[in-house]
Structure formats: structure tokens, C-alpha cells
Amino acid sequence: LRTPLNAIGGYVQLLEMGLHGPVTPEQRDALGRIEGAQRRLLALINDILNFAKLESGTVEFDLQPVDLRAAIDEVTPLLGPQVAQKGLVLDVRVPDGVWIARADRDKLRQILVNLLGNAVKFTAAGHVRLAVAPADDGTVHWAVADTGVGIARGELARLFQPFTQLDDGLTRRHGGAGLGLYIAQRLAGLL
């Protein structure tokens, strides 16, 4: 599934570069829409594949010392375009000092992308905040807060269920398979 989608993305980029001739503004707009749809479909496929690995118990972890500040610095630029488009402020609060934790770097990044991406998706104005703080037991606590629409107390139980979005009616404004928070929770629990 990913191979033909990557090919679509590659051909779109070649067309955008003008490799096959000049591109009109209207064509460039259409190519941008194709590229956006390709990225969304690829993200859905990756979520479903990650879900299948979690459910089958075949997720492998490479536990190494991870510089938490560096991991955050790798993730936040990925959200930059969405944050800028909405005019949000991404506020990262990490206490001074070196923060090293034993974790799987890729899985930690995926957790952060899923949590922060979800917060950005459902926040129309204001800020998204990531705060990192030490705990007395030697662990590190991560907290994501935003100025989004909020979640009704009665909906909290559904929040981390697979294939569930709280905004799941016919007028749903946000895309996705409803797997991001579920995957983040499962990976965090396994780590």
C-alpha cells in the first residue's frame, strides 16, 4: 500500500518541479491537493499498520539512553506548518539541565507526534503546551494541554479507544482513523 502511495507523491513532486513542462497556478493548486491527500492516506495506512503490530504483540523496542530535549526538538518542527497555519503558539516547557531517559527514540517521537498533533488538530486558537517534569520515583511526566474545545467528562472513557473520534458524526470536521491517541497510550504503556 505504501509503495504506490510513495510513487504518487514522487510523481506529484516531479510535476511541481516542472519536469514535464510549465505548471500553471491552477495545476499547482491541484497538485498540492493531490499531495495532501496522498500524505493523509499514507498516515492512515501507517496508523493501521501500527495498530496491527500493537494488537499482535509484534512491536519491538530498541531501548537506549535518549536525550529528551533533542527528541522534542526533532518533533516540534514537524508540527510547525499546522501550528503556523492556525496561528497557534507551541509552548514547550522543559526544565533546565540534561534530560536522559531509557526509551525507544522512534516510539517516543511517535507518541509525541500523536499527542501534540491531536492537540493541534483540535485547537482552533490559542496554544498547545508540552510540559516535562521529573517525578519523585525517577520517571519523567509528560503533559500536553491546549486551548481547544475540550472534552466532556462523559466522553473521557472513549478517548483512547481504537477507531474512535469524539467528533464522529456525519458533520465531522477532522480526518483520521481515530488511532493516534490509542497508539500513543499503548506505546507509552509498553515503554
Short mmCIF file of N, CA and C in Angstrom, two decimals:
data_model
loop_
_atom_site.label_atom_id
_atom_site.label_comp_id
_atom_site.label_asym_id
_atom_site.label_seq_id
_atom_site.Cartn_x
_atom_site.Cartn_y
_atom_site.Cartn_z
N LEU A 1 0.82 -1.21 0.00
CA LEU A 1 0.00 0.00 0.00
C LEU A 1 0.85 1.26 0.00
N ARG A 2 1.94 1.19 0.76
CA ARG A 2 2.77 2.39 0.85
C ARG A 2 3.56 2.65 -0.43
N THR A 3 3.98 1.59 -1.12
CA THR A 3 4.81 1.77 -2.31
C THR A 3 4.09 2.58 -3.39
N PRO A 4 2.85 2.24 -3.77
CA PRO A 4 2.20 3.07 -4.79
C PRO A 4 1.90 4.48 -4.30
N LEU A 5 1.62 4.64 -3.01
CA LEU A 5 1.38 5.99 -2.49
C LEU A 5 2.64 6.83 -2.53
N ASN A 6 3.77 6.22 -2.22
CA ASN A 6 5.03 6.96 -2.31
C ASN A 6 5.34 7.33 -3.76
N ALA A 7 4.98 6.44 -4.70
CA ALA A 7 5.18 6.75 -6.11
C ALA A 7 4.30 7.93 -6.52
N ILE A 8 3.06 7.96 -6.05
CA ILE A 8 2.18 9.09 -6.35
C ILE A 8 2.81 10.39 -5.85
N GLY A 9 3.29 10.36 -4.61
CA GLY A 9 3.93 11.54 -4.05
C GLY A 9 5.15 11.97 -4.86
N GLY A 10 5.94 11.01 -5.32
CA GLY A 10 7.12 11.31 -6.12
C GLY A 10 6.77 11.93 -7.46
N TYR A 11 5.74 11.38 -8.13
CA TYR A 11 5.34 11.94 -9.41
C TYR A 11 4.75 13.34 -9.26
N VAL A 12 4.03 13.57 -8.18
CA VAL A 12 3.50 14.91 -7.92
C VAL A 12 4.65 15.90 -7.78
N GLN A 13 5.68 15.50 -7.04
CA GLN A 13 6.83 16.39 -6.85
C GLN A 13 7.53 16.68 -8.18
N LEU A 14 7.65 15.67 -9.03
CA LEU A 14 8.27 15.88 -10.34
C LEU A 14 7.45 16.86 -11.18
N LEU A 15 6.12 16.72 -11.14
CA LEU A 15 5.26 17.65 -11.88
C LEU A 15 5.40 19.06 -11.32
N GLU A 16 5.43 19.18 -9.99
CA GLU A 16 5.57 20.50 -9.36
C GLU A 16 6.88 21.17 -9.74
N MET A 17 7.92 20.37 -9.94
CA MET A 17 9.22 20.91 -10.32
C MET A 17 9.25 21.35 -11.79
N GLY A 18 8.19 21.04 -12.53
CA GLY A 18 8.14 21.42 -13.94
C GLY A 18 8.92 20.50 -14.84
N LEU A 19 9.20 19.30 -14.39
CA LEU A 19 9.99 18.35 -15.18
C LEU A 19 9.32 18.02 -16.51
N HIS A 20 7.99 18.02 -16.54
CA HIS A 20 7.25 17.67 -17.76
C HIS A 20 6.64 18.90 -18.42
N GLY A 21 7.17 20.06 -18.08
CA GLY A 21 6.67 21.29 -18.69
C GLY A 21 6.18 22.27 -17.63
N PRO A 22 5.86 23.46 -18.07
CA PRO A 22 5.42 24.51 -17.13
C PRO A 22 4.13 24.11 -16.42
N VAL A 23 4.00 24.55 -15.18
CA VAL A 23 2.83 24.24 -14.36
C VAL A 23 2.10 25.55 -14.09
N THR A 24 0.82 25.57 -14.39
CA THR A 24 0.01 26.76 -14.15
C THR A 24 -0.33 26.85 -12.66
N PRO A 25 -0.71 28.03 -12.19
CA PRO A 25 -1.11 28.15 -10.78
C PRO A 25 -2.28 27.22 -10.42
N GLU A 26 -3.22 27.04 -11.33
CA GLU A 26 -4.35 26.14 -11.08
C GLU A 26 -3.88 24.69 -10.95
N GLN A 27 -2.96 24.31 -11.83
CA GLN A 27 -2.41 22.95 -11.76
C GLN A 27 -1.61 22.76 -10.47
N ARG A 28 -0.84 23.78 -10.08
CA ARG A 28 -0.05 23.71 -8.85
C ARG A 28 -0.99 23.52 -7.64
N ASP A 29 -2.11 24.21 -7.65
CA ASP A 29 -3.10 24.07 -6.58
C ASP A 29 -3.65 22.63 -6.55
N ALA A 30 -3.97 22.09 -7.73
CA ALA A 30 -4.48 20.72 -7.81
C ALA A 30 -3.42 19.72 -7.35
N LEU A 31 -2.18 19.94 -7.74
CA LEU A 31 -1.09 19.05 -7.31
C LEU A 31 -0.92 19.11 -5.79
N GLY A 32 -1.07 20.29 -5.21
CA GLY A 32 -1.00 20.42 -3.75
C GLY A 32 -2.09 19.62 -3.07
N ARG A 33 -3.28 19.63 -3.64
CA ARG A 33 -4.40 18.84 -3.08
C ARG A 33 -4.12 17.34 -3.19
N ILE A 34 -3.59 16.93 -4.33
CA ILE A 34 -3.24 15.51 -4.52
C ILE A 34 -2.19 15.10 -3.49
N GLU A 35 -1.17 15.94 -3.35
CA GLU A 35 -0.09 15.64 -2.40
C GLU A 35 -0.61 15.57 -0.96
N GLY A 36 -1.51 16.49 -0.60
CA GLY A 36 -2.10 16.47 0.73
C GLY A 36 -2.91 15.21 0.97
N ALA A 37 -3.70 14.81 -0.02
CA ALA A 37 -4.50 13.59 0.11
C ALA A 37 -3.59 12.36 0.20
N GLN A 38 -2.50 12.36 -0.56
CA GLN A 38 -1.56 11.25 -0.52
C GLN A 38 -0.94 11.13 0.87
N ARG A 39 -0.55 12.26 1.46
CA ARG A 39 0.04 12.24 2.80
C ARG A 39 -0.96 11.77 3.84
N ARG A 40 -2.22 12.22 3.74
CA ARG A 40 -3.24 11.79 4.70
C ARG A 40 -3.50 10.29 4.59
N LEU A 41 -3.58 9.78 3.37
CA LEU A 41 -3.81 8.35 3.18
C LEU A 41 -2.62 7.54 3.69
N LEU A 42 -1.42 8.02 3.45
CA LEU A 42 -0.23 7.34 3.95
C LEU A 42 -0.22 7.31 5.47
N ALA A 43 -0.62 8.41 6.10
CA ALA A 43 -0.68 8.46 7.56
C ALA A 43 -1.72 7.47 8.09
N LEU A 44 -2.87 7.36 7.41
CA LEU A 44 -3.90 6.40 7.84
C LEU A 44 -3.37 4.96 7.73
N ILE A 45 -2.69 4.67 6.64
CA ILE A 45 -2.14 3.32 6.45
C ILE A 45 -1.11 3.02 7.53
N ASN A 46 -0.24 3.98 7.82
CA ASN A 46 0.76 3.77 8.87
C ASN A 46 0.11 3.56 10.23
N ASP A 47 -0.96 4.31 10.52
CA ASP A 47 -1.68 4.11 11.78
C ASP A 47 -2.27 2.71 11.86
N ILE A 48 -2.87 2.25 10.78
CA ILE A 48 -3.47 0.91 10.78
C ILE A 48 -2.40 -0.16 10.92
N LEU A 49 -1.26 0.01 10.26
CA LEU A 49 -0.17 -0.96 10.40
C LEU A 49 0.38 -0.96 11.83
N ASN A 50 0.53 0.23 12.43
CA ASN A 50 0.98 0.30 13.82
C ASN A 50 -0.03 -0.34 14.76
N PHE A 51 -1.31 -0.13 14.51
CA PHE A 51 -2.36 -0.74 15.30
C PHE A 51 -2.26 -2.27 15.22
N ALA A 52 -2.07 -2.79 14.01
CA ALA A 52 -1.98 -4.24 13.84
C ALA A 52 -0.77 -4.81 14.59
N LYS A 53 0.35 -4.11 14.56
CA LYS A 53 1.53 -4.57 15.30
C LYS A 53 1.27 -4.57 16.80
N LEU A 54 0.62 -3.52 17.28
CA LEU A 54 0.32 -3.46 18.72
C LEU A 54 -0.62 -4.59 19.13
N GLU A 55 -1.63 -4.82 18.33
CA GLU A 55 -2.62 -5.85 18.66
C GLU A 55 -2.03 -7.26 18.58
N SER A 56 -1.08 -7.46 17.68
CA SER A 56 -0.50 -8.80 17.54
C SER A 56 0.68 -9.02 18.48
N GLY A 57 1.09 -7.95 19.18
CA GLY A 57 2.20 -8.08 20.12
C GLY A 57 3.55 -8.18 19.44
N THR A 58 3.66 -7.68 18.22
CA THR A 58 4.92 -7.80 17.48
C THR A 58 5.73 -6.49 17.45
N VAL A 59 5.38 -5.54 18.29
CA VAL A 59 6.14 -4.29 18.35
C VAL A 59 7.46 -4.57 19.06
N GLU A 60 8.55 -4.16 18.44
CA GLU A 60 9.87 -4.34 19.04
C GLU A 60 10.39 -2.99 19.51
N PHE A 61 11.10 -3.00 20.63
CA PHE A 61 11.63 -1.78 21.20
C PHE A 61 13.15 -1.84 21.23
N ASP A 62 13.77 -0.71 20.92
CA ASP A 62 15.22 -0.56 20.99
C ASP A 62 15.50 0.45 22.10
N LEU A 63 15.61 -0.05 23.33
CA LEU A 63 15.79 0.83 24.48
C LEU A 63 17.22 1.31 24.56
N GLN A 64 17.37 2.64 24.54
CA GLN A 64 18.67 3.29 24.59
C GLN A 64 18.53 4.56 25.42
N PRO A 65 19.63 5.13 25.88
CA PRO A 65 19.53 6.45 26.51
C PRO A 65 19.10 7.48 25.46
N VAL A 66 18.07 8.24 25.76
CA VAL A 66 17.52 9.22 24.83
C VAL A 66 17.55 10.60 25.48
N ASP A 67 18.11 11.57 24.78
CA ASP A 67 18.10 12.95 25.22
C ASP A 67 16.69 13.49 24.92
N LEU A 68 15.92 13.74 25.98
CA LEU A 68 14.53 14.12 25.80
C LEU A 68 14.38 15.47 25.10
N ARG A 69 15.24 16.41 25.44
CA ARG A 69 15.17 17.72 24.79
C ARG A 69 15.43 17.57 23.28
N ALA A 70 16.38 16.74 22.90
CA ALA A 70 16.67 16.52 21.48
C ALA A 70 15.49 15.85 20.78
N ALA A 71 14.84 14.91 21.45
CA ALA A 71 13.67 14.24 20.88
C ALA A 71 12.55 15.25 20.64
N ILE A 72 12.34 16.13 21.59
CA ILE A 72 11.31 17.17 21.44
C ILE A 72 11.69 18.10 20.28
N ASP A 73 12.96 18.46 20.20
CA ASP A 73 13.42 19.36 19.14
C ASP A 73 13.28 18.73 17.76
N GLU A 74 13.27 17.40 17.67
CA GLU A 74 13.07 16.73 16.40
C GLU A 74 11.60 16.70 16.00
N VAL A 75 10.71 16.70 16.98
CA VAL A 75 9.28 16.56 16.73
C VAL A 75 8.60 17.90 16.43
N THR A 76 8.96 18.92 17.18
CA THR A 76 8.22 20.18 17.04
C THR A 76 8.25 20.80 15.64
N PRO A 77 9.36 20.69 14.88
CA PRO A 77 9.31 21.25 13.52
C PRO A 77 8.30 20.53 12.61
N LEU A 78 8.03 19.26 12.91
CA LEU A 78 7.06 18.52 12.09
C LEU A 78 5.66 19.13 12.20
N LEU A 79 5.37 19.74 13.33
CA LEU A 79 4.07 20.34 13.57
C LEU A 79 4.02 21.81 13.18
N GLY A 80 5.19 22.37 12.86
CA GLY A 80 5.30 23.79 12.54
C GLY A 80 4.31 24.30 11.51
N PRO A 81 4.16 23.63 10.36
CA PRO A 81 3.22 24.15 9.36
C PRO A 81 1.78 24.22 9.86
N GLN A 82 1.32 23.20 10.59
CA GLN A 82 -0.05 23.21 11.11
C GLN A 82 -0.22 24.28 12.17
N VAL A 83 0.79 24.42 13.04
CA VAL A 83 0.75 25.43 14.09
C VAL A 83 0.70 26.83 13.47
N ALA A 84 1.55 27.07 12.48
CA ALA A 84 1.59 28.38 11.82
C ALA A 84 0.30 28.67 11.07
N GLN A 85 -0.23 27.67 10.37
CA GLN A 85 -1.45 27.86 9.60
C GLN A 85 -2.62 28.29 10.49
N LYS A 86 -2.67 27.75 11.71
CA LYS A 86 -3.75 28.08 12.63
C LYS A 86 -3.43 29.28 13.50
N GLY A 87 -2.20 29.76 13.43
CA GLY A 87 -1.82 30.89 14.26
C GLY A 87 -1.70 30.52 15.73
N LEU A 88 -1.34 29.28 16.01
CA LEU A 88 -1.21 28.80 17.39
C LEU A 88 0.20 29.08 17.91
N VAL A 89 0.34 28.96 19.21
CA VAL A 89 1.64 29.02 19.86
C VAL A 89 1.93 27.64 20.41
N LEU A 90 3.07 27.07 20.05
CA LEU A 90 3.50 25.79 20.60
C LEU A 90 4.49 26.11 21.71
N ASP A 91 4.07 25.86 22.93
CA ASP A 91 4.83 26.23 24.13
C ASP A 91 5.42 24.96 24.74
N VAL A 92 6.75 24.82 24.67
CA VAL A 92 7.42 23.64 25.22
C VAL A 92 8.13 24.06 26.50
N ARG A 93 7.83 23.35 27.57
CA ARG A 93 8.42 23.66 28.86
C ARG A 93 9.19 22.45 29.38
N VAL A 94 10.51 22.57 29.31
CA VAL A 94 11.40 21.52 29.81
C VAL A 94 12.34 22.20 30.80
N PRO A 95 12.42 21.69 32.03
CA PRO A 95 13.34 22.31 32.99
C PRO A 95 14.77 22.29 32.48
N ASP A 96 15.56 23.25 32.92
CA ASP A 96 16.97 23.31 32.52
C ASP A 96 17.70 22.04 32.95
N GLY A 97 18.75 21.76 32.23
CA GLY A 97 19.57 20.59 32.54
C GLY A 97 19.49 19.56 31.45
N VAL A 98 20.22 18.50 31.63
CA VAL A 98 20.24 17.41 30.67
C VAL A 98 19.21 16.37 31.11
N TRP A 99 18.36 16.00 30.18
CA TRP A 99 17.31 15.02 30.47
C TRP A 99 17.53 13.79 29.63
N ILE A 100 17.98 12.73 30.26
CA ILE A 100 18.22 11.47 29.56
C ILE A 100 17.27 10.43 30.16
N ALA A 101 16.60 9.69 29.29
CA ALA A 101 15.72 8.62 29.75
C ALA A 101 15.99 7.39 28.90
N ARG A 102 15.76 6.24 29.47
CA ARG A 102 15.89 4.99 28.74
C ARG A 102 14.57 4.76 28.00
N ALA A 103 14.64 4.81 26.68
CA ALA A 103 13.42 4.71 25.87
C ALA A 103 13.79 4.28 24.46
N ASP A 104 12.79 4.02 23.66
CA ASP A 104 12.96 3.78 22.23
C ASP A 104 12.71 5.13 21.56
N ARG A 105 13.75 5.68 20.96
CA ARG A 105 13.68 7.04 20.40
C ARG A 105 12.55 7.19 19.38
N ASP A 106 12.41 6.24 18.46
CA ASP A 106 11.37 6.32 17.44
C ASP A 106 9.97 6.24 18.04
N LYS A 107 9.80 5.35 19.00
CA LYS A 107 8.48 5.21 19.64
C LYS A 107 8.14 6.46 20.44
N LEU A 108 9.13 7.04 21.12
CA LEU A 108 8.91 8.26 21.87
C LEU A 108 8.50 9.39 20.93
N ARG A 109 9.18 9.51 19.81
CA ARG A 109 8.81 10.54 18.83
C ARG A 109 7.39 10.32 18.32
N GLN A 110 7.03 9.06 18.07
CA GLN A 110 5.68 8.78 17.59
C GLN A 110 4.64 9.17 18.63
N ILE A 111 4.91 8.88 19.89
CA ILE A 111 3.99 9.27 20.97
C ILE A 111 3.82 10.79 20.97
N LEU A 112 4.94 11.51 20.91
CA LEU A 112 4.88 12.97 20.94
C LEU A 112 4.14 13.53 19.72
N VAL A 113 4.42 13.00 18.55
CA VAL A 113 3.74 13.46 17.34
C VAL A 113 2.24 13.21 17.46
N ASN A 114 1.86 12.04 17.94
CA ASN A 114 0.44 11.72 18.06
C ASN A 114 -0.25 12.64 19.07
N LEU A 115 0.36 12.83 20.24
CA LEU A 115 -0.26 13.66 21.27
C LEU A 115 -0.33 15.13 20.85
N LEU A 116 0.81 15.67 20.41
CA LEU A 116 0.84 17.07 20.02
C LEU A 116 0.01 17.32 18.75
N GLY A 117 0.10 16.39 17.81
CA GLY A 117 -0.68 16.53 16.58
C GLY A 117 -2.17 16.54 16.85
N ASN A 118 -2.61 15.71 17.78
CA ASN A 118 -4.02 15.68 18.15
C ASN A 118 -4.43 17.00 18.80
N ALA A 119 -3.57 17.52 19.67
CA ALA A 119 -3.87 18.80 20.32
C ALA A 119 -3.95 19.92 19.29
N VAL A 120 -3.02 19.94 18.34
CA VAL A 120 -3.04 20.98 17.30
C VAL A 120 -4.30 20.83 16.45
N LYS A 121 -4.64 19.59 16.09
CA LYS A 121 -5.80 19.35 15.23
C LYS A 121 -7.08 19.91 15.83
N PHE A 122 -7.24 19.77 17.14
CA PHE A 122 -8.49 20.15 17.78
C PHE A 122 -8.42 21.49 18.51
N THR A 123 -7.40 22.28 18.21
CA THR A 123 -7.28 23.62 18.79
C THR A 123 -7.38 24.64 17.67
N ALA A 124 -8.42 25.48 17.73
CA ALA A 124 -8.64 26.47 16.68
C ALA A 124 -7.84 27.75 16.92
N ALA A 125 -7.63 28.09 18.18
CA ALA A 125 -6.91 29.33 18.50
C ALA A 125 -6.26 29.17 19.87
N GLY A 126 -5.19 29.91 20.09
CA GLY A 126 -4.53 29.88 21.40
C GLY A 126 -3.21 29.16 21.36
N HIS A 127 -3.09 28.14 22.24
CA HIS A 127 -1.79 27.48 22.35
C HIS A 127 -1.94 25.97 22.60
N VAL A 128 -0.84 25.29 22.32
CA VAL A 128 -0.65 23.89 22.70
C VAL A 128 0.62 23.87 23.53
N ARG A 129 0.54 23.24 24.70
CA ARG A 129 1.69 23.24 25.62
C ARG A 129 2.13 21.81 25.90
N LEU A 130 3.44 21.61 25.84
CA LEU A 130 4.05 20.35 26.26
C LEU A 130 4.93 20.68 27.46
N ALA A 131 4.65 20.02 28.58
CA ALA A 131 5.46 20.24 29.78
C ALA A 131 6.07 18.92 30.21
N VAL A 132 7.34 18.96 30.55
CA VAL A 132 8.08 17.79 31.02
C VAL A 132 8.55 18.09 32.43
N ALA A 133 8.34 17.13 33.34
CA ALA A 133 8.74 17.35 34.73
C ALA A 133 9.19 16.04 35.35
N PRO A 134 10.19 16.10 36.23
CA PRO A 134 10.63 14.88 36.91
C PRO A 134 9.61 14.47 37.97
N ALA A 135 9.55 13.18 38.21
CA ALA A 135 8.71 12.65 39.28
C ALA A 135 9.61 12.12 40.39
N ASP A 136 9.06 11.98 41.57
CA ASP A 136 9.84 11.52 42.71
C ASP A 136 10.36 10.09 42.55
N ASP A 137 9.70 9.30 41.72
CA ASP A 137 10.10 7.90 41.56
C ASP A 137 11.15 7.69 40.47
N GLY A 138 11.72 8.77 39.94
CA GLY A 138 12.77 8.65 38.92
C GLY A 138 12.23 8.61 37.51
N THR A 139 10.92 8.69 37.33
CA THR A 139 10.35 8.72 35.99
C THR A 139 10.18 10.18 35.56
N VAL A 140 9.77 10.35 34.34
CA VAL A 140 9.51 11.68 33.79
C VAL A 140 8.04 11.75 33.42
N HIS A 141 7.39 12.83 33.81
CA HIS A 141 5.99 13.04 33.47
C HIS A 141 5.88 14.00 32.30
N TRP A 142 5.04 13.65 31.35
CA TRP A 142 4.79 14.48 30.19
C TRP A 142 3.34 14.94 30.27
N ALA A 143 3.09 16.19 29.96
CA ALA A 143 1.72 16.70 29.96
C ALA A 143 1.50 17.54 28.71
N VAL A 144 0.40 17.30 28.04
CA VAL A 144 0.01 18.09 26.88
C VAL A 144 -1.29 18.79 27.24
N ALA A 145 -1.31 20.09 27.07
CA ALA A 145 -2.52 20.88 27.33
C ALA A 145 -2.74 21.81 26.16
N ASP A 146 -3.99 22.18 25.93
CA ASP A 146 -4.29 23.09 24.82
C ASP A 146 -5.51 23.92 25.16
N THR A 147 -5.77 24.88 24.31
CA THR A 147 -6.93 25.76 24.48
C THR A 147 -8.02 25.38 23.47
N GLY A 148 -8.08 24.09 23.16
CA GLY A 148 -9.08 23.58 22.22
C GLY A 148 -10.46 23.49 22.84
N VAL A 149 -11.35 22.80 22.15
CA VAL A 149 -12.75 22.74 22.54
C VAL A 149 -12.98 21.99 23.84
N GLY A 150 -12.03 21.19 24.25
CA GLY A 150 -12.19 20.43 25.49
C GLY A 150 -12.94 19.12 25.25
N ILE A 151 -13.00 18.33 26.29
CA ILE A 151 -13.64 17.02 26.21
C ILE A 151 -14.62 16.92 27.37
N ALA A 152 -15.85 16.60 27.05
CA ALA A 152 -16.86 16.42 28.09
C ALA A 152 -16.45 15.26 28.99
N ARG A 153 -16.66 15.40 30.27
CA ARG A 153 -16.27 14.37 31.24
C ARG A 153 -16.84 13.00 30.86
N GLY A 154 -18.03 12.96 30.35
CA GLY A 154 -18.65 11.69 29.96
C GLY A 154 -18.00 11.03 28.76
N GLU A 155 -17.21 11.77 28.01
CA GLU A 155 -16.53 11.25 26.82
C GLU A 155 -15.13 10.74 27.10
N LEU A 156 -14.60 11.01 28.29
CA LEU A 156 -13.21 10.64 28.59
C LEU A 156 -12.93 9.16 28.42
N ALA A 157 -13.89 8.30 28.74
CA ALA A 157 -13.69 6.85 28.64
C ALA A 157 -13.48 6.41 27.19
N ARG A 158 -14.04 7.15 26.25
CA ARG A 158 -13.90 6.81 24.82
C ARG A 158 -12.63 7.34 24.19
N LEU A 159 -11.95 8.24 24.89
CA LEU A 159 -10.84 8.99 24.31
C LEU A 159 -9.73 8.11 23.74
N PHE A 160 -9.36 7.05 24.41
CA PHE A 160 -8.24 6.22 23.98
C PHE A 160 -8.69 4.89 23.37
N GLN A 161 -9.92 4.83 22.88
CA GLN A 161 -10.42 3.62 22.23
C GLN A 161 -10.02 3.64 20.76
N PRO A 162 -9.65 2.47 20.20
CA PRO A 162 -9.25 2.45 18.78
C PRO A 162 -10.42 2.75 17.86
N PHE A 163 -10.12 3.40 16.76
CA PHE A 163 -11.09 3.76 15.71
C PHE A 163 -12.22 4.63 16.25
N THR A 164 -11.92 5.43 17.25
CA THR A 164 -12.93 6.29 17.84
C THR A 164 -12.47 7.73 17.79
N GLN A 165 -13.36 8.58 17.34
CA GLN A 165 -13.16 10.02 17.45
C GLN A 165 -14.39 10.56 18.15
N LEU A 166 -14.18 11.48 19.07
CA LEU A 166 -15.30 12.03 19.82
C LEU A 166 -16.21 12.83 18.91
N ASP A 167 -15.66 13.39 17.85
CA ASP A 167 -16.42 14.13 16.85
C ASP A 167 -16.69 13.17 15.69
N ASP A 168 -17.59 12.17 15.91
CA ASP A 168 -17.73 11.10 14.93
C ASP A 168 -19.04 11.14 14.15
N GLY A 169 -19.73 12.26 14.15
CA GLY A 169 -20.98 12.37 13.41
C GLY A 169 -20.75 12.59 11.92
N LEU A 170 -21.86 12.76 11.21
CA LEU A 170 -21.78 13.00 9.77
C LEU A 170 -21.16 14.35 9.44
N THR A 171 -21.18 15.26 10.41
CA THR A 171 -20.62 16.60 10.17
C THR A 171 -19.20 16.71 10.70
N ARG A 172 -18.53 15.60 10.89
CA ARG A 172 -17.17 15.58 11.43
C ARG A 172 -16.25 16.47 10.62
N ARG A 173 -15.51 17.34 11.32
CA ARG A 173 -14.64 18.30 10.65
C ARG A 173 -13.20 17.83 10.55
N HIS A 174 -12.81 16.84 11.32
CA HIS A 174 -11.41 16.43 11.38
C HIS A 174 -11.26 15.01 10.86
N GLY A 175 -10.21 14.80 10.06
CA GLY A 175 -9.96 13.49 9.49
C GLY A 175 -9.20 12.59 10.45
N GLY A 176 -8.87 11.42 9.98
CA GLY A 176 -8.10 10.47 10.77
C GLY A 176 -8.89 9.21 11.02
N ALA A 177 -8.17 8.18 11.42
CA ALA A 177 -8.80 6.88 11.68
C ALA A 177 -9.20 6.72 13.14
N GLY A 178 -8.84 7.67 13.98
CA GLY A 178 -9.15 7.54 15.40
C GLY A 178 -8.21 6.57 16.09
N LEU A 179 -6.95 6.54 15.63
CA LEU A 179 -5.97 5.62 16.21
C LEU A 179 -4.82 6.32 16.92
N GLY A 180 -4.62 7.60 16.67
CA GLY A 180 -3.45 8.30 17.19
C GLY A 180 -3.29 8.24 18.70
N LEU A 181 -4.34 8.58 19.43
CA LEU A 181 -4.25 8.56 20.89
C LEU A 181 -4.17 7.14 21.42
N TYR A 182 -4.86 6.21 20.78
CA TYR A 182 -4.79 4.81 21.19
C TYR A 182 -3.35 4.30 21.05
N ILE A 183 -2.72 4.59 19.89
CA ILE A 183 -1.35 4.14 19.65
C ILE A 183 -0.41 4.79 20.65
N ALA A 184 -0.57 6.09 20.91
CA ALA A 184 0.27 6.79 21.88
C ALA A 184 0.14 6.15 23.26
N GLN A 185 -1.07 5.88 23.68
CA GLN A 185 -1.28 5.27 25.01
C GLN A 185 -0.66 3.88 25.11
N ARG A 186 -0.88 3.07 24.07
CA ARG A 186 -0.33 1.70 24.09
C ARG A 186 1.20 1.71 24.10
N LEU A 187 1.79 2.54 23.24
CA LEU A 187 3.26 2.61 23.20
C LEU A 187 3.82 3.12 24.53
N ALA A 188 3.20 4.14 25.10
CA ALA A 188 3.66 4.67 26.38
C ALA A 188 3.56 3.59 27.45
N GLY A 189 2.47 2.84 27.46
CA GLY A 189 2.32 1.77 28.43
C GLY A 189 3.37 0.68 28.27
N LEU A 190 3.68 0.34 27.04
CA LEU A 190 4.68 -0.70 26.78
C LEU A 190 6.10 -0.21 27.11
N LEU A 191 6.36 1.08 26.86
CA LEU A 191 7.67 1.62 27.20
C LEU A 191 7.86 1.61 28.71
#
